[in-house]
Tab-separated table of C-alpha atoms in Angstrom:
chain	number	residue	atom	x	y	z
A	1	MET	CA	-81.628	-3.544	-78.569
A	2	ASP	CA	-85.422	-4.658	-78.914
A	3	ILE	CA	-86.018	-8.098	-76.976
A	4	ASN	CA	-87.836	-9.817	-79.977
A	5	LYS	CA	-84.941	-8.801	-82.186
A	6	LEU	CA	-82.693	-10.281	-79.881
A	7	ILE	CA	-84.786	-13.476	-79.613
A	8	TYR	CA	-84.502	-13.786	-83.408
A	9	ILE	CA	-80.605	-13.452	-83.121
A	10	VAL	CA	-80.624	-15.971	-80.609
A	11	VAL	CA	-82.711	-18.633	-82.116
A	12	ASP	CA	-81.148	-18.120	-85.676
A	13	ALA	CA	-77.723	-18.950	-83.877
A	14	LEU	CA	-79.137	-21.701	-82.191
A	15	GLU	CA	-80.897	-23.173	-85.444
A	16	ASN	CA	-77.296	-22.653	-87.487
A	17	VAL	CA	-75.944	-25.287	-85.043
A	18	LYS	CA	-78.773	-27.512	-85.080
A	19	GLY	CA	-80.047	-26.984	-81.738
A	20	GLN	CA	-83.277	-29.082	-80.871
A	21	ASP	CA	-86.372	-28.317	-78.887
A	22	ILE	CA	-85.752	-24.508	-78.876
A	23	ARG	CA	-88.339	-22.793	-76.505
A	24	VAL	CA	-88.777	-19.196	-75.574
A	25	TYR	CA	-90.528	-18.263	-72.450
A	26	ASP	CA	-91.655	-14.625	-71.147
A	27	THR	CA	-90.317	-14.359	-67.724
A	28	PHE	CA	-91.132	-10.767	-66.993
A	29	GLY	CA	-92.608	-10.541	-63.855
A	30	LYS	CA	-91.406	-13.661	-62.750
A	31	THR	CA	-87.795	-12.519	-61.976
A	32	SER	CA	-86.106	-9.208	-62.155
A	33	ALA	CA	-82.905	-10.698	-63.797
A	34	PHE	CA	-83.960	-11.448	-66.977
A	35	GLU	CA	-87.147	-10.869	-69.470
A	36	ARG	CA	-87.068	-14.126	-71.745
A	37	ALA	CA	-85.218	-17.330	-70.931
A	38	VAL	CA	-84.299	-19.876	-73.957
A	39	LEU	CA	-84.078	-23.452	-73.649
A	40	VAL	CA	-82.498	-25.612	-76.092
A	41	SER	CA	-81.310	-29.081	-76.329
A	42	GLY	CA	-77.874	-30.498	-77.787
A	43	THR	CA	-77.007	-33.836	-78.089
A	44	SER	CA	-73.339	-34.031	-76.703
A	45	ASN	CA	-71.377	-31.648	-74.594
A	46	ARG	CA	-69.464	-30.540	-77.915
A	47	GLN	CA	-72.676	-29.372	-79.169
A	48	THR	CA	-74.089	-27.692	-76.071
A	49	LYS	CA	-70.857	-25.628	-76.078
A	50	ALA	CA	-71.165	-24.804	-79.615
A	51	LEU	CA	-74.598	-23.701	-79.427
A	52	ALA	CA	-73.420	-20.924	-76.350
A	53	SER	CA	-70.579	-20.173	-78.827
A	54	SER	CA	-72.803	-19.417	-81.888
A	55	VAL	CA	-75.429	-17.613	-79.392
A	56	ALA	CA	-72.186	-15.362	-78.063
A	57	LYS	CA	-70.989	-14.841	-81.443
A	58	SER	CA	-74.136	-13.660	-83.053
A	59	VAL	CA	-74.999	-11.375	-80.171
A	60	LYS	CA	-71.884	-9.649	-80.099
A	61	GLU	CA	-71.619	-9.184	-84.374
A	62	ALA	CA	-75.169	-7.456	-83.544
A	63	ARG	CA	-73.572	-5.234	-81.308
A	64	GLY	CA	-75.627	-7.037	-78.292
A	65	LYS	CA	-74.105	-7.733	-74.824
A	66	VAL	CA	-73.123	-11.079	-73.353
A	67	ARG	CA	-72.583	-10.491	-69.860
A	68	GLY	CA	-71.210	-14.228	-69.417
A	69	ILE	CA	-70.993	-17.806	-70.103
A	70	GLU	CA	-71.266	-20.436	-67.452
A	71	GLY	CA	-70.919	-24.266	-67.683
A	72	THR	CA	-68.177	-24.611	-70.595
A	73	GLU	CA	-66.226	-27.005	-68.232
A	74	THR	CA	-68.568	-29.916	-68.579
A	75	GLY	CA	-70.576	-28.839	-71.400
A	76	GLU	CA	-73.771	-30.341	-70.042
A	77	TRP	CA	-75.535	-27.206	-69.119
A	78	VAL	CA	-74.042	-23.981	-70.682
A	79	LEU	CA	-76.018	-20.780	-69.683
A	80	VAL	CA	-75.531	-17.322	-71.735
A	81	ASP	CA	-76.346	-14.247	-70.267
A	82	CYS	CA	-77.250	-11.795	-72.712
A	83	GLY	CA	-78.858	-9.384	-70.118
A	84	SER	CA	-82.649	-9.184	-70.925
A	85	VAL	CA	-82.603	-12.879	-72.489
A	86	VAL	CA	-80.759	-15.995	-70.621
A	87	VAL	CA	-79.924	-19.211	-72.727
A	88	HIS	CA	-79.821	-22.494	-71.645
A	89	CYS	CA	-78.026	-24.965	-73.662
A	90	MET	CA	-78.762	-28.441	-72.165
A	91	GLN	CA	-78.355	-31.982	-72.653
A	92	PRO	CA	-81.817	-33.869	-73.071
A	93	THR	CA	-81.142	-35.743	-69.691
A	94	ILE	CA	-80.177	-32.573	-67.710
A	95	ARG	CA	-82.897	-30.486	-69.167
A	96	HIS	CA	-85.541	-33.564	-68.403
A	97	TYR	CA	-84.122	-33.476	-64.415
A	98	TYR	CA	-84.063	-29.902	-64.153
A	99	ASN	CA	-87.436	-29.352	-66.115
A	100	LEU	CA	-86.901	-25.707	-66.335
A	101	GLU	CA	-89.879	-25.745	-68.490
A	102	GLU	CA	-92.142	-26.167	-65.383
A	103	LEU	CA	-90.984	-23.167	-63.766
A	104	TYR	CA	-90.649	-20.881	-66.739
A	105	GLY	CA	-93.992	-22.309	-68.450
A	106	PRO	CA	-96.483	-23.355	-68.881
A	107	GLU	CA	-96.611	-21.729	-72.402
A	108	SER	CA	-93.620	-20.971	-74.589
A	109	LEU	CA	-93.601	-17.916	-76.831
A	110	ASP	CA	-94.411	-18.704	-80.686
A	111	VAL	CA	-90.859	-18.462	-82.187
A	112	GLU	CA	-91.763	-18.602	-85.738
A	113	ALA	CA	-94.057	-15.634	-85.267
A	114	ILE	CA	-90.780	-13.951	-83.948
A	115	LYS	CA	-88.571	-15.138	-86.339
A	116	ALA	CA	-91.019	-13.650	-89.315
A	117	GLN	CA	-91.074	-10.325	-87.723
A	118	PHE	CA	-87.037	-10.193	-88.475
A	119	ALA	CA	-86.476	-12.527	-91.228
A	120	PRO	CA	-84.844	-11.127	-94.438
A	121	ALA	CA	-87.527	-10.822	-97.251
A	122	SER	CA	-86.949	-14.070	-99.685
A	123	ASP	CA	-86.878	-13.480	-103.520
A	124	GLU	CA	-90.348	-14.784	-103.690
A	125	ASP	CA	-91.555	-12.367	-101.204
A	126	ALA	CA	-89.993	-9.320	-102.990
A	127	SER	CA	-91.720	-10.311	-106.320
A	128	ALA	CA	-95.235	-10.761	-105.094
C-alpha cells in the first residue's frame, strides 16, 4: 500500500475517535524499522485504546497489515505497528515526558496535504 494512502487511513481513523494533536513524522533514514511515525494524544486510557483500535480496524479494512498492538493493558501509551507506519497513541503527560517529537522532529509532515490527496471528492467539488 502507498505510504501516503496508509497515512490517510491512519489519520482518518484517529480523527474519527477525536484524537488530538495528530503529528506525522518522516523517519526514513532515521530508522530501518519504519518510514513514518504518527503521534496522537488521547484524553484517557479508554480513548487511547479506542484510537489504537480504530487504526487497526481501518487499516485491516483497507487490506493493510497490522503487525501488532502494544500497551493496551494500561492504555497510557498504545503503539500500533502497521509495518512502514508506527502509531503512538499517548496520554498528554506521557507524550510530554517522552517527547518523541524531539526524536522524530523537528518538522512534522503536512497532514492536511496528505489528506487532500486521498479524500473523496465532495458534491461541491464534483459540480465545480
